[in-house]
Amino acid sequence: MKTDPDAHQRMTQRRKEGFDRKQAAAHQEKGLLIVNTGTGKGKTTAAFGMAVRVLGHGMRLGVVQFIKGALYTSERDFLGAFPGCDFVTMGDGYTWNTQDRAADIATARRGWDAARRMIESGDYQMVVLDELNTVLKYDYLPLDEVLAVLNARPPMLHVVVTGRHAAEPMIAAADLATEMRVIKHPYREQGIKAQRGVEY
Amino acid sequence: MKTDPDAHQRMTQRRKEGFDRKQAAAHQEKGLLIVNTGTGKGKTTAAFGMAVRVLGHGMRLGVVQFIKGALYTSERDFLGAFPGCDFVTMGDGYTWNTQDRAADIATARRGWDAARRMIESGDYQMVVLDELNTVLKYDYLPLDEVLAVLNARPPMLHVVVTGRHAAEPMIAAADLATEMRVIKHPYREQGIKAQRGVEY
């Protein structure tokens, strides 16, 4: 690229052609099922970035946080303050530490009931189900039941599902699925603690 | 997990131990250089999700969008409306289509001048340099010059760099680097066009 004077022109031309071709082929409008998974950072953060877009457009947003620790409060404070946003947090009810599986299942069920009501209401343009994959991974909710509701969502509703270890049927149902993969992580490699504004 | 009654307890116990161990080891506070790269979705979106956290904490945010199309306006409208946010957009100046490399370099230079002023001012807790990797990939800016400024940033300033094809020295300088990898993409596979609230 540095030495061939035509390379830049060829690259920009290819880029434009590829973009035009994709745009021409893309004509369908529909609500998307979006899955952010993988063990890297950014699954929840990207979901909240989309939530900001939705609120920026004056659209209605629903959020259920299935697993929420004390770290995740600024999004709730910030997004939940908008009249267009309904924000439900279930994480406080979990007993990861005391290891009471029946109580955890009941907590997940309450979260899912709230999520299902949001999805079926037709009142929202986007519903974010934060860490739903994690709850499903632990078998706190039946995957078949969850997928049936997601697949029967209103046609223009976008649903965003986050969490590690997305089940294969969840990926299969998704319109857009992204894996966030760790390249470098400061916790693991440098002994850096969670940073305000970055992690919470 | 479904059949072994002790498996859940072992899993939650391992999870707690792992978390506690990492937290105990993590003691350092510093501004992070965060790189979101890869060809998947969510690089910019996750950066703006962090930006929301920063604003939610009442911290000051600077944003330079090096490559901005008409699709990326709701973030600017939304985040730029906050008194804590300074938002600079350079993308309109690029000539990808007309292929005038000298003009593109001048546009990148103006964006970098704005970014460097934000970084060196000490006035911000986070600076987002959206699509800087892309500008570097095209050799519109000298990588060495950019890295020197990033590495000399104020100690508590977080800088977030997005864009495909992050250079190896950028990864090497990063405290946290994540690759967004495509699992499924609706443009490519289903002929779905860009959706309001999801992509813009």
Coordinates of C-alpha atoms in Angstrom, one line a residue:
Chain A
M1 CA 0.0 0.0 0.0
K2 CA 2.8 2.4 0.7
T3 CA 4.8 1.7 -2.4
D4 CA 2.2 1.0 -5.1
P5 CA 0.5 4.3 -6.1
D6 CA -2.5 2.5 -7.6
A7 CA -3.1 0.3 -4.6
H8 CA -5.0 2.9 -2.7
Q9 CA -7.3 3.6 -5.5
R10 CA -8.0 -0.1 -6.1
M11 CA -8.7 -0.6 -2.4
T12 CA -11.2 2.3 -2.2
Q13 CA -12.8 1.2 -5.4
R14 CA -13.2 -2.3 -4.2
R15 CA -14.5 -1.0 -0.9
K16 CA -17.2 1.1 -2.6
E17 CA -18.2 -1.7 -4.9
G18 CA -18.6 -4.2 -2.1
F19 CA -20.7 -1.7 -0.1
D20 CA -22.9 -0.9 -3.1
R21 CA -23.4 -4.5 -3.9
K22 CA -24.4 -5.4 -0.3
Q23 CA -26.8 -2.4 -0.1
A24 CA -28.4 -3.3 -3.4
A25 CA -29.0 -6.8 -2.2
A26 CA -30.4 -5.7 1.2
H27 CA -34.0 -4.7 1.0
Q28 CA -35.8 -6.4 3.8
E29 CA -36.9 -4.6 7.0
K30 CA -37.6 -6.7 10.1
G31 CA -37.0 -6.8 13.8
L32 CA -33.7 -8.6 14.4
L33 CA -32.7 -11.2 17.0
I34 CA -29.2 -10.1 17.9
V35 CA -26.9 -12.3 20.0
N36 CA -23.6 -11.0 21.5
T37 CA -21.6 -13.9 23.0
G38 CA -18.1 -15.0 23.6
T39 CA -15.8 -14.7 26.6
G40 CA -14.4 -11.2 25.6
K41 CA -15.6 -7.8 26.7
G42 CA -18.3 -5.7 25.0
K43 CA -21.3 -8.0 24.9
T44 CA -23.4 -6.0 27.3
T45 CA -21.7 -2.7 26.4
A46 CA -22.5 -3.1 22.7
A47 CA -26.1 -3.9 23.6
F48 CA -26.3 -0.7 25.6
G49 CA -24.7 1.2 22.7
M50 CA -27.6 0.0 20.6
A51 CA -30.0 1.0 23.4
V52 CA -28.6 4.5 23.2
R53 CA -29.4 4.6 19.4
V54 CA -33.0 3.5 20.1
L55 CA -33.5 6.2 22.7
G56 CA -31.7 8.7 20.3
H57 CA -34.4 7.9 17.7
G58 CA -37.2 8.4 20.3
M59 CA -38.0 4.7 20.1
R60 CA -39.2 2.7 23.2
L61 CA -36.6 0.4 24.9
G62 CA -37.2 -2.4 27.4
V63 CA -34.2 -3.9 29.3
V64 CA -34.2 -6.9 31.6
Q65 CA -30.9 -7.6 33.3
F66 CA -30.9 -11.2 34.3
I67 CA -27.6 -11.2 36.1
K68 CA -26.6 -7.9 37.6
G69 CA -23.9 -7.2 40.1
A70 CA -23.2 -4.0 42.0
L71 CA -20.8 -3.1 39.1
Y72 CA -23.6 -2.5 36.6
T73 CA -25.5 0.5 37.9
S74 CA -24.6 3.4 35.8
E75 CA -26.5 2.1 32.7
R76 CA -29.6 1.6 34.8
D77 CA -29.3 5.1 36.3
F78 CA -28.6 6.6 32.9
L79 CA -30.9 4.8 30.5
G80 CA -33.6 4.1 33.1
A81 CA -34.0 7.9 33.6
F82 CA -35.3 8.2 30.0
P83 CA -39.1 8.2 29.6
G84 CA -38.7 5.9 26.6
C85 CA -36.9 3.2 28.7
D86 CA -38.3 0.5 31.1
F87 CA -35.5 -1.1 33.0
V88 CA -35.9 -4.3 35.1
T89 CA -33.0 -5.8 37.1
M90 CA -33.2 -9.3 38.4
G91 CA -29.6 -10.0 39.4
D92 CA -30.0 -9.1 43.1
G93 CA -32.2 -12.1 43.6
Y94 CA -29.6 -14.7 42.6
T95 CA -27.8 -16.8 45.2
W96 CA -24.6 -17.7 43.3
N97 CA -22.8 -17.5 46.5
T98 CA -25.2 -19.4 48.7
Q99 CA -25.9 -21.8 45.9
D100 CA -29.7 -22.3 46.2
R101 CA -30.6 -23.5 42.8
A102 CA -34.4 -23.4 43.4
A103 CA -34.3 -19.8 44.4
D104 CA -32.1 -18.9 41.4
I105 CA -34.7 -20.6 39.1
A106 CA -37.5 -18.6 40.7
T107 CA -35.5 -15.4 40.2
A108 CA -34.8 -16.2 36.5
R109 CA -38.5 -17.0 36.0
R110 CA -39.5 -13.6 37.4
G111 CA -37.0 -12.0 35.0
W112 CA -38.3 -14.0 32.1
D113 CA -42.0 -13.1 32.9
A114 CA -41.0 -9.5 32.7
A115 CA -39.2 -10.0 29.5
R116 CA -42.0 -12.0 27.9
R117 CA -44.5 -9.2 28.8
M118 CA -42.2 -6.6 27.2
I119 CA -41.8 -8.7 24.0
E120 CA -45.5 -9.6 23.6
S121 CA -46.8 -6.1 24.5
G122 CA -45.9 -4.6 21.2
D123 CA -45.0 -1.4 23.1
Y124 CA -41.3 -1.5 22.4
Q125 CA -39.0 -1.2 19.4
M126 CA -36.1 -2.9 21.2
V127 CA -35.9 -5.3 24.2
V128 CA -32.4 -6.1 25.6
L129 CA -32.2 -9.4 27.6
D130 CA -28.8 -8.9 29.3
E131 CA -27.1 -12.2 30.3
L132 CA -30.0 -14.3 29.2
N133 CA -27.5 -16.7 27.7
T134 CA -25.9 -17.2 31.1
V135 CA -29.2 -18.0 32.7
L136 CA -30.0 -20.5 29.9
K137 CA -26.5 -22.0 30.3
Y138 CA -27.3 -22.8 33.9
D139 CA -30.7 -24.3 32.9
Y140 CA -32.5 -21.8 35.0
L141 CA -35.0 -21.4 32.2
P142 CA -36.1 -23.9 29.4
L143 CA -34.4 -23.0 26.2
D144 CA -37.4 -24.2 24.1
E145 CA -39.8 -21.9 25.9
V146 CA -37.5 -18.9 25.6
L147 CA -36.9 -19.5 21.9
A148 CA -40.6 -19.9 21.2
V149 CA -41.3 -16.5 22.6
L150 CA -38.4 -14.9 20.8
N151 CA -39.4 -16.4 17.5
A152 CA -43.0 -15.3 17.9
R153 CA -42.0 -11.7 18.7
P154 CA -43.7 -8.8 16.9
P155 CA -42.2 -8.5 13.3
M156 CA -40.5 -5.1 13.8
L157 CA -39.2 -5.8 17.4
H158 CA -35.4 -6.0 17.8
V159 CA -34.3 -8.3 20.7
V160 CA -30.7 -8.3 21.9
V161 CA -29.5 -11.3 23.9
T162 CA -26.2 -11.2 25.6
G163 CA -24.0 -13.6 27.7
R164 CA -21.3 -16.1 27.2
H165 CA -21.9 -19.6 25.8
A166 CA -24.9 -18.8 23.6
A167 CA -26.7 -22.1 22.9
E168 CA -26.5 -23.4 19.3
P169 CA -30.3 -23.1 18.8
M170 CA -30.0 -19.5 20.0
I171 CA -27.4 -18.8 17.4
A172 CA -29.5 -20.6 14.8
A173 CA -32.5 -18.4 15.6
A174 CA -30.4 -15.2 15.5
D175 CA -30.3 -12.8 12.6
L176 CA -27.0 -11.3 13.8
A177 CA -24.6 -13.1 16.1
T178 CA -21.2 -11.8 17.2
E179 CA -18.5 -13.4 19.2
M180 CA -16.5 -11.0 21.4
R181 CA -13.1 -12.6 21.7
V182 CA -10.3 -11.7 24.2
I183 CA -7.1 -10.5 22.6
K184 CA -5.7 -8.9 25.8
H185 CA -7.4 -8.4 29.2
P186 CA -6.0 -6.1 31.9
Y187 CA -7.5 -8.1 34.8
R188 CA -5.7 -11.3 33.8
E189 CA -2.4 -9.9 32.6
Q190 CA -1.7 -6.7 34.6
G191 CA -3.5 -6.8 37.9
I192 CA -5.7 -3.8 37.0
K193 CA -8.9 -3.5 38.9
A194 CA -12.3 -2.6 37.4
Q195 CA -12.3 1.0 36.2
R196 CA -15.1 3.5 36.7
G197 CA -16.5 4.5 33.3
V198 CA -15.1 1.4 31.6
E199 CA -16.5 -1.5 33.4
Y200 CA -19.3 0.1 35.5
Chain B
M1 CA -25.4 -30.3 34.7
K2 CA -28.9 -31.6 34.4
T3 CA -28.3 -35.0 35.9
D4 CA -25.6 -34.4 38.5
P5 CA -27.1 -32.6 41.5
D6 CA -23.7 -31.4 42.8
A7 CA -22.5 -30.0 39.5
H8 CA -24.4 -26.7 39.9
Q9 CA -22.9 -26.2 43.3
R10 CA -19.4 -26.9 42.1
M11 CA -19.9 -24.6 39.1
T12 CA -21.1 -21.7 41.3
Q13 CA -18.3 -22.3 43.8
R14 CA -15.7 -22.3 41.1
R15 CA -17.2 -19.1 39.6
K16 CA -17.1 -17.4 42.9
E17 CA -13.5 -18.5 43.7
G18 CA -12.3 -17.4 40.3
F19 CA -13.9 -14.0 40.7
D20 CA -12.5 -13.5 44.2
R21 CA -9.1 -14.5 43.1
K22 CA -9.1 -12.1 40.2
Q23 CA -10.4 -9.2 42.3
A24 CA -7.8 -9.9 45.0
A25 CA -5.0 -9.8 42.4
A26 CA -6.3 -6.6 40.7
H27 CA -5.3 -3.5 42.6
Q28 CA -3.9 -1.1 40.0
E29 CA -5.9 2.0 38.9
K30 CA -4.9 3.5 35.6
G31 CA -6.4 4.9 32.5
L32 CA -6.7 2.1 29.9
L33 CA -6.0 2.0 26.2
I34 CA -8.9 -0.1 24.9
V35 CA -8.9 -1.4 21.4
N36 CA -12.0 -2.9 19.7
T37 CA -11.1 -4.5 16.4
G38 CA -12.2 -7.4 14.2
T39 CA -14.6 -7.6 11.2
G40 CA -17.7 -8.3 13.4
K41 CA -20.3 -5.8 14.7
G42 CA -20.1 -4.0 18.0
K43 CA -16.7 -2.2 17.9
T44 CA -18.1 1.3 17.8
T45 CA -21.3 0.3 19.6
A46 CA -19.4 -1.0 22.6
A47 CA -17.3 2.1 22.6
F48 CA -20.4 4.2 22.8
G49 CA -21.8 1.9 25.5
M50 CA -18.7 2.9 27.5
A51 CA -19.3 6.5 26.7
V52 CA -22.7 6.2 28.2
R53 CA -21.2 4.9 31.4
V54 CA -18.7 7.8 31.5
L55 CA -21.6 10.3 31.1
G56 CA -23.7 8.4 33.6
H57 CA -20.9 9.0 36.2
G58 CA -20.8 12.7 35.3
M59 CA -17.3 12.3 33.8
R60 CA -16.1 14.2 30.8
L61 CA -16.1 12.5 27.4
G62 CA -14.4 13.4 24.1
V63 CA -15.2 11.7 20.8
V64 CA -13.5 12.0 17.5
Q65 CA -15.2 10.0 14.7
F66 CA -12.6 9.6 12.0
I67 CA -14.8 7.9 9.5
K68 CA -18.4 8.7 9.7
G69 CA -21.1 8.0 7.2
A70 CA -24.7 9.2 7.2
L71 CA -25.6 6.1 9.2
Y72 CA -23.9 7.3 12.4
T73 CA -25.8 10.3 13.4
S74 CA -28.0 9.2 16.4
E75 CA -24.9 8.8 18.7
R76 CA -23.7 12.3 17.9
D77 CA -27.2 13.7 18.4
F78 CA -27.6 11.8 21.6
L79 CA -24.2 11.9 23.3
G80 CA -23.3 15.3 21.9
A81 CA -26.3 16.9 23.6
F82 CA -24.7 16.2 27.0
P83 CA -22.7 19.1 28.5
G84 CA -20.0 16.5 29.5
C85 CA -19.4 15.4 25.9
D86 CA -17.4 17.0 23.1
F87 CA -18.0 15.3 19.8
V88 CA -16.0 15.9 16.6
T89 CA -16.9 14.3 13.3
M90 CA -14.3 14.1 10.5
G91 CA -15.8 11.5 8.2
D92 CA -17.7 13.9 5.9
G93 CA -14.3 15.2 4.6
Y94 CA -13.1 11.8 3.3
T95 CA -13.1 11.1 -0.4
W96 CA -13.3 7.3 -0.5
N97 CA -15.4 7.5 -3.6
T98 CA -13.5 10.2 -5.5
Q99 CA -10.2 8.6 -4.3
D100 CA -8.2 11.7 -3.6
R101 CA -5.6 10.4 -1.2
A102 CA -4.0 13.8 -0.4
A103 CA -7.4 15.2 0.7
D104 CA -8.1 12.1 2.8
I105 CA -4.7 12.5 4.6
A106 CA -5.5 16.2 5.3
T107 CA -8.9 15.2 6.8
A108 CA -7.3 12.5 8.9
R109 CA -4.7 15.1 10.1
R110 CA -7.5 17.5 11.2
G111 CA -9.2 14.7 13.1
W112 CA -5.9 13.7 14.8
D113 CA -5.2 17.3 15.7
A114 CA -8.5 17.4 17.5
A115 CA -7.9 14.0 19.2
R116 CA -4.4 15.0 20.3
R117 CA -5.7 18.2 21.9
M118 CA -8.4 16.3 23.8
I119 CA -5.9 13.7 25.0
E120 CA -3.2 16.2 26.1
S121 CA -5.7 18.7 27.6
G122 CA -6.3 16.7 30.8
D123 CA -9.9 17.8 30.6
Y124 CA -11.4 14.4 29.9
Q125 CA -11.8 11.0 31.6
M126 CA -12.4 9.2 28.4
V127 CA -11.6 9.9 24.7
V128 CA -13.1 7.7 22.0
L129 CA -11.2 7.6 18.7
D130 CA -13.8 5.9 16.5
E131 CA -12.3 4.2 13.4
L132 CA -8.8 5.3 14.1
N133 CA -7.6 1.8 13.2
T134 CA -9.1 2.2 9.7
V135 CA -7.3 5.5 9.1
L136 CA -4.0 4.0 10.2
K137 CA -4.6 0.9 8.0
Y138 CA -4.8 3.3 5.0
D139 CA -1.6 5.0 6.2
Y140 CA -3.4 8.3 6.4
L141 CA -1.6 9.0 9.7
P142 CA 1.9 7.8 10.9
L143 CA 1.4 5.0 13.4
D144 CA 4.5 5.9 15.4
E145 CA 3.2 9.5 15.9
V146 CA -0.2 8.3 17.0
L147 CA 1.2 5.7 19.4
A148 CA 3.6 8.2 21.0
V149 CA 0.6 10.5 21.9
L150 CA -1.5 7.5 23.1
N151 CA 1.3 6.2 25.3
A152 CA 2.0 9.7 26.8
R153 CA -1.6 10.2 27.7
P154 CA -2.6 11.5 31.2
P155 CA -2.3 8.5 33.7
M156 CA -6.0 8.3 34.4
L157 CA -7.3 8.9 30.9
H158 CA -9.1 6.0 29.2
V159 CA -8.7 6.0 25.4
V160 CA -10.9 3.8 23.2
V161 CA -9.7 3.0 19.7
T162 CA -12.0 1.2 17.3
G163 CA -11.8 -0.1 13.7
R164 CA -10.9 -3.2 11.8
H165 CA -7.4 -4.4 11.3
A166 CA -5.8 -2.9 14.4
A167 CA -2.0 -2.8 13.9
E168 CA 0.1 -5.1 15.9
P169 CA 1.9 -2.2 17.7
M170 CA -1.6 -0.8 18.7
I171 CA -2.5 -4.2 20.2
A172 CA 0.8 -4.3 21.9
A173 CA 0.2 -0.9 23.5
A174 CA -3.4 -1.7 24.5
D175 CA -4.4 -2.7 28.1
L176 CA -7.6 -4.3 26.8
A177 CA -8.1 -5.5 23.3
T178 CA -11.1 -7.4 21.9
E179 CA -11.9 -8.9 18.6
M180 CA -15.5 -8.7 17.4
R181 CA -15.9 -11.8 15.2
V182 CA -18.9 -12.4 12.9
I183 CA -20.9 -15.6 13.6
K184 CA -23.9 -14.6 11.5
H185 CA -24.6 -11.3 9.7
P186 CA -28.0 -10.4 8.3
Y187 CA -26.7 -8.3 5.4
R188 CA -24.7 -11.0 4.0
E189 CA -27.0 -13.9 4.6
Q190 CA -30.5 -12.7 4.5
G191 CA -30.7 -9.5 2.4
I192 CA -31.8 -7.4 5.3
K193 CA -31.0 -3.7 5.1
A194 CA -29.6 -1.5 7.9
Q195 CA -32.1 -1.1 10.7
R196 CA -32.9 2.1 12.6
G197 CA -31.9 1.7 16.2
V198 CA -29.6 -1.2 15.5
E199 CA -27.1 0.2 13.0
Y200 CA -27.8 3.9 13.1

